[in-house]
Short mmCIF file of C-alpha atoms in Angstrom, two decimals:
data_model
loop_
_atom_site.label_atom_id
_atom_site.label_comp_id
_atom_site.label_asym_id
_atom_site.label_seq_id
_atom_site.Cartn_x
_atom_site.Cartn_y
_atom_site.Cartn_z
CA UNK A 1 -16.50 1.13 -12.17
CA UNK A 2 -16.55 -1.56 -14.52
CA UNK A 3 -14.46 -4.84 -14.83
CA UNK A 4 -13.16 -6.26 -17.39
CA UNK A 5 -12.38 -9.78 -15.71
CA UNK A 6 -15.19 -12.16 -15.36
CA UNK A 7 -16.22 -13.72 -11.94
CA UNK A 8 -13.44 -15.65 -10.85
CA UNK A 9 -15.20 -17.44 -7.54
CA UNK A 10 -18.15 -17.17 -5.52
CA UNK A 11 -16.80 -17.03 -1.75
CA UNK A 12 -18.50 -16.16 1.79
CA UNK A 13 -16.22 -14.77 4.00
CA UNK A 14 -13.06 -12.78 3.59
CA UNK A 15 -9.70 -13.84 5.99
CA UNK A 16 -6.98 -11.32 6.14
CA UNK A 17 -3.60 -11.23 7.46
CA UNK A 18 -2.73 -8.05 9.98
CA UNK A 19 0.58 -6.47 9.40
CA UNK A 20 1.33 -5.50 5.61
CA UNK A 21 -1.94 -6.50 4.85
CA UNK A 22 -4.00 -4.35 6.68
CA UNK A 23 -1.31 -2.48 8.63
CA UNK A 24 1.94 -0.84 7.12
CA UNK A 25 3.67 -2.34 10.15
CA UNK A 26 7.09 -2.51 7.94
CA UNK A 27 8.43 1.25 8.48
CA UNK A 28 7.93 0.59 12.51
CA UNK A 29 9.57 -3.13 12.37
CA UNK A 30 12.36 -1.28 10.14
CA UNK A 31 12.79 2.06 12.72
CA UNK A 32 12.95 -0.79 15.72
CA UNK A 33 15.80 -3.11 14.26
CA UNK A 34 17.76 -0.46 13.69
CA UNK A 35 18.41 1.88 17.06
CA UNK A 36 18.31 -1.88 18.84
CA UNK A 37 21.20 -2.83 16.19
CA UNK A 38 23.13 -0.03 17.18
CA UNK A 39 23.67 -1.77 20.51
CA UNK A 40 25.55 -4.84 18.61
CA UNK A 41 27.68 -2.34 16.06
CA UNK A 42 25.33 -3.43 13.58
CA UNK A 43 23.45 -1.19 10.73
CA UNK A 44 20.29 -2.69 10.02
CA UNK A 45 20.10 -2.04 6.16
CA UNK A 46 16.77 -3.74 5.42
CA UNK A 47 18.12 -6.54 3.41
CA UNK A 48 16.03 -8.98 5.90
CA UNK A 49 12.69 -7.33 4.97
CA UNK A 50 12.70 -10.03 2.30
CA UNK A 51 13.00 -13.07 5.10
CA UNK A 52 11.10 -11.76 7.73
CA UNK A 53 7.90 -10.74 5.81
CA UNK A 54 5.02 -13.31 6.72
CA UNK A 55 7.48 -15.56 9.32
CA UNK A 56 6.63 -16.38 12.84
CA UNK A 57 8.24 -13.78 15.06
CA UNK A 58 10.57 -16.90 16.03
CA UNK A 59 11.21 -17.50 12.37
CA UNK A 60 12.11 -13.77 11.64
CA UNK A 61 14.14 -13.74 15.05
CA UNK A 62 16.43 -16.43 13.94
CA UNK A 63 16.80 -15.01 10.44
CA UNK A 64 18.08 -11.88 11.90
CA UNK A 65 20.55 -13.40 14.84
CA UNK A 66 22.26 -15.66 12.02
CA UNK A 67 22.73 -12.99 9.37
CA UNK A 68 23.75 -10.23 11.76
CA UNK A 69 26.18 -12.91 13.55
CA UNK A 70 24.04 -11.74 16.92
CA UNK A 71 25.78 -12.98 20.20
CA UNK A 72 22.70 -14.46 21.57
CA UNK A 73 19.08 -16.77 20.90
CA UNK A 74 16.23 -15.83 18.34
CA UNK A 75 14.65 -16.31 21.86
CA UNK A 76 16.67 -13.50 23.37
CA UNK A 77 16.22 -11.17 20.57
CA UNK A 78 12.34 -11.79 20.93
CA UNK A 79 12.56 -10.77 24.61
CA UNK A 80 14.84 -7.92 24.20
CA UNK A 81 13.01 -6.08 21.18
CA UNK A 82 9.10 -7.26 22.27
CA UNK A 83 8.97 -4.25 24.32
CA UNK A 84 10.53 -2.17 22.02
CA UNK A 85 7.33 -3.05 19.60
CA UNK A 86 4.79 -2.77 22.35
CA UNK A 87 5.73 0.74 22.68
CA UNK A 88 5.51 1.73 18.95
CA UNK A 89 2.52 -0.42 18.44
CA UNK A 90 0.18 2.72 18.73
CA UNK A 91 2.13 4.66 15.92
CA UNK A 92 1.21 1.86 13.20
CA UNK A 93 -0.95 3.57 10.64
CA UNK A 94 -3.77 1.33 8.51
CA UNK A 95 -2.87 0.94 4.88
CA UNK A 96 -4.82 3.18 2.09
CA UNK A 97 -7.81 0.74 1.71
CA UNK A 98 -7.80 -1.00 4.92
CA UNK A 99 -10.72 0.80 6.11
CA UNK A 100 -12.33 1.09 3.14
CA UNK A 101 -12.21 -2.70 2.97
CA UNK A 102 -13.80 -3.14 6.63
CA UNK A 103 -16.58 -0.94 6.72
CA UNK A 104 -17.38 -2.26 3.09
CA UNK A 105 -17.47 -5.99 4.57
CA UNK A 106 -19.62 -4.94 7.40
CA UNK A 107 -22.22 -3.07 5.51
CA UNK A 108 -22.79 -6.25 3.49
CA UNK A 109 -22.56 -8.66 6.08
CA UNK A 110 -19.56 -10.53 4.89
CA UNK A 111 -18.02 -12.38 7.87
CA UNK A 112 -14.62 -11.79 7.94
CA UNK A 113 -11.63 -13.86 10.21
CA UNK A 114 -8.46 -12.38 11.04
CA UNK A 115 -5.64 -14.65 10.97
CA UNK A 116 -1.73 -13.79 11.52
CA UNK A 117 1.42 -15.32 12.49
CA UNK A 118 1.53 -12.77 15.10
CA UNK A 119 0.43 -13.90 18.81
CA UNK A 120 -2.85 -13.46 19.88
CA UNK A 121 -2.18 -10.77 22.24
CA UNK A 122 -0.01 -8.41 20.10
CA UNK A 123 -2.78 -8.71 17.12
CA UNK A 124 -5.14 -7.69 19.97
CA UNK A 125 -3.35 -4.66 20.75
CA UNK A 126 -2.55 -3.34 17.40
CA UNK A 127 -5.80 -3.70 16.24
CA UNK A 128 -7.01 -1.46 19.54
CA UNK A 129 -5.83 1.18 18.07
CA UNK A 130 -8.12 1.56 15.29
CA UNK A 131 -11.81 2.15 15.79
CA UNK A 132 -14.27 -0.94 15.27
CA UNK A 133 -11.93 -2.60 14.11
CA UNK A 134 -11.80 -5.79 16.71
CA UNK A 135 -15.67 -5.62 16.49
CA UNK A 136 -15.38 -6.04 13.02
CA UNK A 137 -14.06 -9.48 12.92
CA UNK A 138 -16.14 -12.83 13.66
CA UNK A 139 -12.61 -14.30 14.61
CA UNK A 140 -9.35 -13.59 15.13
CA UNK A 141 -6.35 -16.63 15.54
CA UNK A 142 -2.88 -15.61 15.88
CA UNK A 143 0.09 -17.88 15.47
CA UNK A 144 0.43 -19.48 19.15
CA UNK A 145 -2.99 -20.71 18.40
CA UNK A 146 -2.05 -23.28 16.03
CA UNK A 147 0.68 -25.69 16.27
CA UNK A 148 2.32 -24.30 12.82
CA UNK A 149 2.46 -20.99 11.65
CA UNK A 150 1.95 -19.93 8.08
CA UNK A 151 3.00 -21.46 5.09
CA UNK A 152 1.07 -24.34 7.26
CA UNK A 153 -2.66 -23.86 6.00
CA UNK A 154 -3.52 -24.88 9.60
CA UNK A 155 -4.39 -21.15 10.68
CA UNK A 156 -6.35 -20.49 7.62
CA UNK A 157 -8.06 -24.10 8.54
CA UNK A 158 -9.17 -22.97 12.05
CA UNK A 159 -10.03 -19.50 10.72
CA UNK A 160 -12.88 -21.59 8.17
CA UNK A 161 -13.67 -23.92 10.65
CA UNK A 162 -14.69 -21.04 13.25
CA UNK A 163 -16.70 -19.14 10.79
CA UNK A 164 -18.57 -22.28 10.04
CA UNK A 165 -17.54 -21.99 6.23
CA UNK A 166 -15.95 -24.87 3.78
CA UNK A 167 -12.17 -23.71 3.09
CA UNK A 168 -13.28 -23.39 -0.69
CA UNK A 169 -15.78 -20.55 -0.11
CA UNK A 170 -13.24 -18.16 1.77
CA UNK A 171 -11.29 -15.56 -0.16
CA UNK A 172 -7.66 -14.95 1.32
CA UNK A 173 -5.61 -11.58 1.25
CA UNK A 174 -2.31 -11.30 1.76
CA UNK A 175 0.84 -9.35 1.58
CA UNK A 176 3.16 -12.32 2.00
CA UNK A 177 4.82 -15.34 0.33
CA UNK A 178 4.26 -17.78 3.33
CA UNK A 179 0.58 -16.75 3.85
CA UNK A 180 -0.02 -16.99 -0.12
CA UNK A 181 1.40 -20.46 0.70
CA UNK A 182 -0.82 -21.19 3.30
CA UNK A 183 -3.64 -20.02 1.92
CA UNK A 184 -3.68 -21.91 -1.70
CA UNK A 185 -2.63 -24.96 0.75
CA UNK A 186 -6.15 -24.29 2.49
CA UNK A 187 -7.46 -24.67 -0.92
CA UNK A 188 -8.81 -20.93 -0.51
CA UNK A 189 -9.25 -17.91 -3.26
CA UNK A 190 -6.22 -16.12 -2.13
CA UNK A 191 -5.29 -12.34 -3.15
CA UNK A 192 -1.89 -10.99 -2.80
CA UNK A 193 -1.40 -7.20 -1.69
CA UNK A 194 2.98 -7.56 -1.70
CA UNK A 195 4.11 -5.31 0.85
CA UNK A 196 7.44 -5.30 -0.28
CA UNK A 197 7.89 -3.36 -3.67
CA UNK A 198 9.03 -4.93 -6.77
CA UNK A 199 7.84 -8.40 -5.38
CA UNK A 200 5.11 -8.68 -7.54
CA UNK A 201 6.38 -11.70 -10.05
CA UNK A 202 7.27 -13.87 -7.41
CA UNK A 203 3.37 -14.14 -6.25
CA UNK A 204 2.83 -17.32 -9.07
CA UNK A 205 0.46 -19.38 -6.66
CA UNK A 206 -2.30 -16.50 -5.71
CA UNK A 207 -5.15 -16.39 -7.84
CA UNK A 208 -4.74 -12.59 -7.93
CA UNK A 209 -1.80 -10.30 -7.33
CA UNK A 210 -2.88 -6.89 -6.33
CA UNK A 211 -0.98 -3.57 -5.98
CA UNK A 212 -3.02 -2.02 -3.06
CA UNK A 213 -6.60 -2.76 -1.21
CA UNK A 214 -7.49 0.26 -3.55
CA UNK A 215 -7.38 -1.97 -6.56
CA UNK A 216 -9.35 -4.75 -4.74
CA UNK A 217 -12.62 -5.36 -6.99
CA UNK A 218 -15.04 -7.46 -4.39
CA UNK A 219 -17.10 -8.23 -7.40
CA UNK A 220 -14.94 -10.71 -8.84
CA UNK A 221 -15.44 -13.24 -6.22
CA UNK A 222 -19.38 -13.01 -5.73
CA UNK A 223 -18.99 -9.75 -3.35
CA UNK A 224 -20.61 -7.18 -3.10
CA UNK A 225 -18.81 -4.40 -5.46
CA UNK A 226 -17.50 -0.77 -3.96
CA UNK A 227 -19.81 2.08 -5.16
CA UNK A 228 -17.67 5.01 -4.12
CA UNK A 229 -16.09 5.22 -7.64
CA UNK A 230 -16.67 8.17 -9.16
CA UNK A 231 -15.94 8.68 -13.32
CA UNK A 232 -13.38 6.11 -12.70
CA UNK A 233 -11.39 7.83 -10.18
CA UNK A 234 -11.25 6.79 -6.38
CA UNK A 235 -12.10 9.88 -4.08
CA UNK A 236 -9.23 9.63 -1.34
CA UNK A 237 -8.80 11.54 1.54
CA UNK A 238 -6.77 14.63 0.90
CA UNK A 239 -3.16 14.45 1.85
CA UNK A 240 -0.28 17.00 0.94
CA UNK A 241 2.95 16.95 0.22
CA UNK A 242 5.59 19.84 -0.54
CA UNK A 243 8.84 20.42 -1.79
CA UNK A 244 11.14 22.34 -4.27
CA UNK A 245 10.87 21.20 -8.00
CA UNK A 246 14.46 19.48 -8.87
CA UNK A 247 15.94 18.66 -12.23
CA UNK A 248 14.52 14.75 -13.09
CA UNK A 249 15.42 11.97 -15.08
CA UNK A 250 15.40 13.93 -18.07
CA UNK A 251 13.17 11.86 -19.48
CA UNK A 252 9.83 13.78 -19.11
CA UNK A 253 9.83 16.51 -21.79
CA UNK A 254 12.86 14.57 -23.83
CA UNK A 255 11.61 11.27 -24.21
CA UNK A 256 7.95 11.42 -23.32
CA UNK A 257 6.84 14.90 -24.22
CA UNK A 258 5.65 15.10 -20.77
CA UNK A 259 7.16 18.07 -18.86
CA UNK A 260 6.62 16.42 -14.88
CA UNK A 261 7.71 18.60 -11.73
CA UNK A 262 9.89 16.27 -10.08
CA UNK A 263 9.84 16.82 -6.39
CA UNK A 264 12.54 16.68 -4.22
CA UNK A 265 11.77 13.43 -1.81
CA UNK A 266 14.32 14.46 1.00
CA UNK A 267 12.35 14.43 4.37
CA UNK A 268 9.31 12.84 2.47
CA UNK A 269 10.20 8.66 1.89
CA UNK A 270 8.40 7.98 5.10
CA UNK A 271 4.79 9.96 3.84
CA UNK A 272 5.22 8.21 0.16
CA UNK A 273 6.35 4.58 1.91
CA UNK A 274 2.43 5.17 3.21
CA UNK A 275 0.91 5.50 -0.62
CA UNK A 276 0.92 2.54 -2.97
CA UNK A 277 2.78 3.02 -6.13
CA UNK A 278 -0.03 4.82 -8.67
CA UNK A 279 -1.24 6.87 -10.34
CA UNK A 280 -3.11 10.18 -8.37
CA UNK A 281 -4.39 13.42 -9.28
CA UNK A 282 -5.34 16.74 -7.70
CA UNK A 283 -3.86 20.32 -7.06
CA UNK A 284 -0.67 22.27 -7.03
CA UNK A 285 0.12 25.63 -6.02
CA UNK A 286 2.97 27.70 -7.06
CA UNK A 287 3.52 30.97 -4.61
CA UNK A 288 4.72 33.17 -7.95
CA UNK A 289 2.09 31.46 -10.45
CA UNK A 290 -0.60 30.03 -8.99
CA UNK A 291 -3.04 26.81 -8.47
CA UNK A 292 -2.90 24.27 -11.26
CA UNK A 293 -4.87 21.00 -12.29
CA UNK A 294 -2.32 18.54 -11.61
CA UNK A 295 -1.76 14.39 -12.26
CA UNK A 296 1.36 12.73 -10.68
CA UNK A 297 2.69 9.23 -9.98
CA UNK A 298 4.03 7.89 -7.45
CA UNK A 299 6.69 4.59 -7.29
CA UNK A 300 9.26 2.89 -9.25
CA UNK A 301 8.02 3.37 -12.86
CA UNK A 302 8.68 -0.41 -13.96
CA UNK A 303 9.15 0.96 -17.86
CA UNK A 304 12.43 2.72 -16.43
CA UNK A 305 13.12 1.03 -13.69
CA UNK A 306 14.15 3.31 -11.23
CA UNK A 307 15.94 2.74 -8.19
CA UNK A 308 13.75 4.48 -5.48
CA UNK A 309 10.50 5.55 -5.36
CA UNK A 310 9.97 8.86 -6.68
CA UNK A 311 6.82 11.51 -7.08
CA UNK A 312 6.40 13.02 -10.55
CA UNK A 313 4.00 15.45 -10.67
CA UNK A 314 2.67 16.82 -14.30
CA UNK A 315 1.32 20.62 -13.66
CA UNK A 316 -1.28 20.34 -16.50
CA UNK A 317 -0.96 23.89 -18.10
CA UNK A 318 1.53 25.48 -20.30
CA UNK A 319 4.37 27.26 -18.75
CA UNK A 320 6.53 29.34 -20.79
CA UNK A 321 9.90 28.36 -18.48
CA UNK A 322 11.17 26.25 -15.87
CA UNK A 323 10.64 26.81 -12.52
CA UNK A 324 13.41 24.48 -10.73
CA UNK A 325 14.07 25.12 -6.85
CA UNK A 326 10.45 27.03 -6.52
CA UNK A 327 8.32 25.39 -3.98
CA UNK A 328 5.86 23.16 -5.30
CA UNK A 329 2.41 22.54 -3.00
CA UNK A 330 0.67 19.70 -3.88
CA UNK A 331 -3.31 18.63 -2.60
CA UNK A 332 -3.41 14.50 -3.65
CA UNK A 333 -8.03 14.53 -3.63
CA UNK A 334 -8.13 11.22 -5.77
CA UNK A 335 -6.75 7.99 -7.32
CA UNK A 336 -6.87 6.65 -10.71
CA UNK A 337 -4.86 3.57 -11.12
CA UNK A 338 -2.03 1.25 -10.10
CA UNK A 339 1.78 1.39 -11.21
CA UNK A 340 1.78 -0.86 -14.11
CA UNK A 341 4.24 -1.63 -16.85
CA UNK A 342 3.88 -1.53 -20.58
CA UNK A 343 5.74 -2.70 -23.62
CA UNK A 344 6.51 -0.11 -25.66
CA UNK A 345 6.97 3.87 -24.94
CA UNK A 346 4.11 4.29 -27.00
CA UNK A 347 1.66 2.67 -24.83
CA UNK A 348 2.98 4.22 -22.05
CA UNK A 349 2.84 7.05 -23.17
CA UNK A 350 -0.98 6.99 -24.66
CA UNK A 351 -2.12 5.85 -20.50
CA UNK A 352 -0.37 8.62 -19.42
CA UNK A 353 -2.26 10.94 -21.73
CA UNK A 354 -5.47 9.11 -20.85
CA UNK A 355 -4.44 9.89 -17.04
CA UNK A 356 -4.19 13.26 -17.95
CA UNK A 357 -7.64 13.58 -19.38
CA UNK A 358 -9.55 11.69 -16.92
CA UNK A 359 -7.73 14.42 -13.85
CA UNK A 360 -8.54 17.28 -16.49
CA UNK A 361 -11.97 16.13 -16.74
CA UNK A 362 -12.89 15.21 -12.82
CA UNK A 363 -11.13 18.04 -10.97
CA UNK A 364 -13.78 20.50 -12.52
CA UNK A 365 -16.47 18.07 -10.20
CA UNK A 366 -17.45 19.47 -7.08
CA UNK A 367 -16.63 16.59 -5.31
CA UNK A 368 -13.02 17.48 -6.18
CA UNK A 369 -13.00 21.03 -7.37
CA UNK A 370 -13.55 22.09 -3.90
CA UNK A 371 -9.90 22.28 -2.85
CA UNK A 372 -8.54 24.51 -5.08
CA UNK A 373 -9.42 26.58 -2.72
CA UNK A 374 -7.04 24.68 0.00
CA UNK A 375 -5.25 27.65 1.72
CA UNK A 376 -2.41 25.04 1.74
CA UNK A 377 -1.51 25.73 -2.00
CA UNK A 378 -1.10 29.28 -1.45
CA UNK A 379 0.54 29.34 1.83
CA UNK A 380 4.39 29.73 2.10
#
């Protein structure tokens, strides 16, 4: 695929943070804080994501026993709730373009350094849970390694010092505020993936901000580029998702002659937490009329601003009526771009068409056209 952005820097090794970065470790930290809130009358209502993400766990502890009014130490909640973690640690799923990233490093022989405020041990035992991946990395540091945690550069320091590289030649990703910190204090190339959504303008000091590891382009720092594009779509590993179709925004046929499918999300915000806000294309199977090209998106859509994240599938044929409450199957085979916004409803509306074209075109490849023919569209 090409890019339009020249060569930013040549680098020579790749450091990455763990959890957010390569690991949607959020949902778990989220599900753990609140059943051990419960215990204190408290209902965890995620308003400390924002000043936890990237802390030491001592950092996030305190942030949590002040603003919940906790009768007891950030050192108490660590001991109370570390075994709580340990337990879930095996349920933490990599993020889309985690592996991707790895085995794409280690085919080209970029060294690569793990680094996270995490200790040593934990980072060691949620990475055993994925295949190659502690074999992967030439080093790994965790935060009670170094005397300061990030937004001290001092971790990204060691992790260039280990690898035998200068500071300036290592590229940096990161979900986080403190490790973007840490990392431009390093005097690295750093890359921000935010974890947290709608975070994305507060990420000034990276050198690139990033909505997923799918939109990562190697090539822009001197590395070697990802071949597994395909007519400008990413071939993903088929997932599904299912629902009945439910009155919208109104917005779709009304304002942007588009007539999208909304899909219920009840029962489904912890499956689309695990996709990045995009653009996708593939399937969908109506029991009464059949299997369908179809191009969706999935997040916040920053033109109209909405609330929660939402799925908006666009069936691409011509139906002569509505079908709201019928079940609507869909087969996700592929990706095609980020979330983005746009200034007018114009140009918003010409990508969307362009989306359309580029799913109309591809899903009659082989590659793709394949699973049409996914008894999952047609079962009930």
């Amino acid at each position: 695929m090409s890019v339009a952005n020249p060569l930013k820097k040549l680098v020579k090794c790749v450091v990455l943070d763990l959890d957010g970065t390569l690991l949607n470790t959020d949902g778990i930290v989220s599900d753990v804080l609140r059943g051990f809130l419960v215990k204190y009358g408290k209902q965890w209502d995620g308003r400390e994501a924002k000043k936890i993400v990237g802390k030491t766990p001592l950092e996030a502890a305190a942030a949590i026993v002040e603003d919940y009014e906790l009768p007891c130490t950030a050192n108490e909640l660590i001991s109370d709730i570390t075994p709580l973690f340990s337990n879930q640690w095996c349920n933490i799923k990599a993020l889309p373009g985690a592996n991707r990233l790895i085995k794409h490093l280690i085919s080209h022989k970029v060294p690569m350094a793990l680094a996270s405020n995490s200790p040593k041990e934990s980072i060691e035992t949620k990475i055993s849970f994925h295949h190659g991946w502690k074999e992967s990395f030439s080093v790994i540091i965790g935060g009670d390694e170094v005397r300061a945690g990030k937004p001290s550069p001092e971790i990204f320091l060691e992790a260039a010092k280990r690898l035998n590289v200068e500071p300036s030649g290592c590229l940096v990703i990161e979900d986080s505020l403190p490790g973007v910190t840490a990392g431009k204090a390093a005097e690295m190339e750093v890359v921000a993936v935010p974890s947290l959504p709608k975070q994305s303008h507060l990420f000034t000091r990276a050198d690139e901000v990033i909505n997923s590891l799918l939109d990562l382009r190697p090539e822009k720092w001197g590395l070697p580029p990802f071949q597994d594009w395909v007519e400008d779509t990413l071939p993903l590993e088929p997932w599904n998702i299912c629902g009945p179709v439910i009155k919208g925004f109104g917005r779709g046929s009304k304002v942007l002659g588009i007539p999208t499918a909304n899909l219920s999300i009840d029962g489904c915000s912890t499956l689309l937490s695990e996709h990045p806000a995009g653009v996708y294309f593939g399937w969908a199977g109506l029991a009464s009329r059949g299997i369908f090209k179809m191009v969706m998106s999935i997040g916040w859509n920053p033109y109209f601003n909405n609330t929660e994240k939402t799925i908006e599938p666009w069936l691409l044929h011509d139906f002569n009526e509505d079908f709201y409450g019928e079940e609507l199957r869909l087969v996700i085979v592929g990706y095609i771009r980020p979330e983005a916004n746009f200034p007018t409803l114009e140009s918003l509306i010409a990508k969307i068409q362009e989306d359309r074209k580029i799913a109309e075109r591809v899903l009659d490849l082989p590659l793709y056209s394949k699973y049409k023919d996914d008894l999952y569209l047609s079962s009930v």
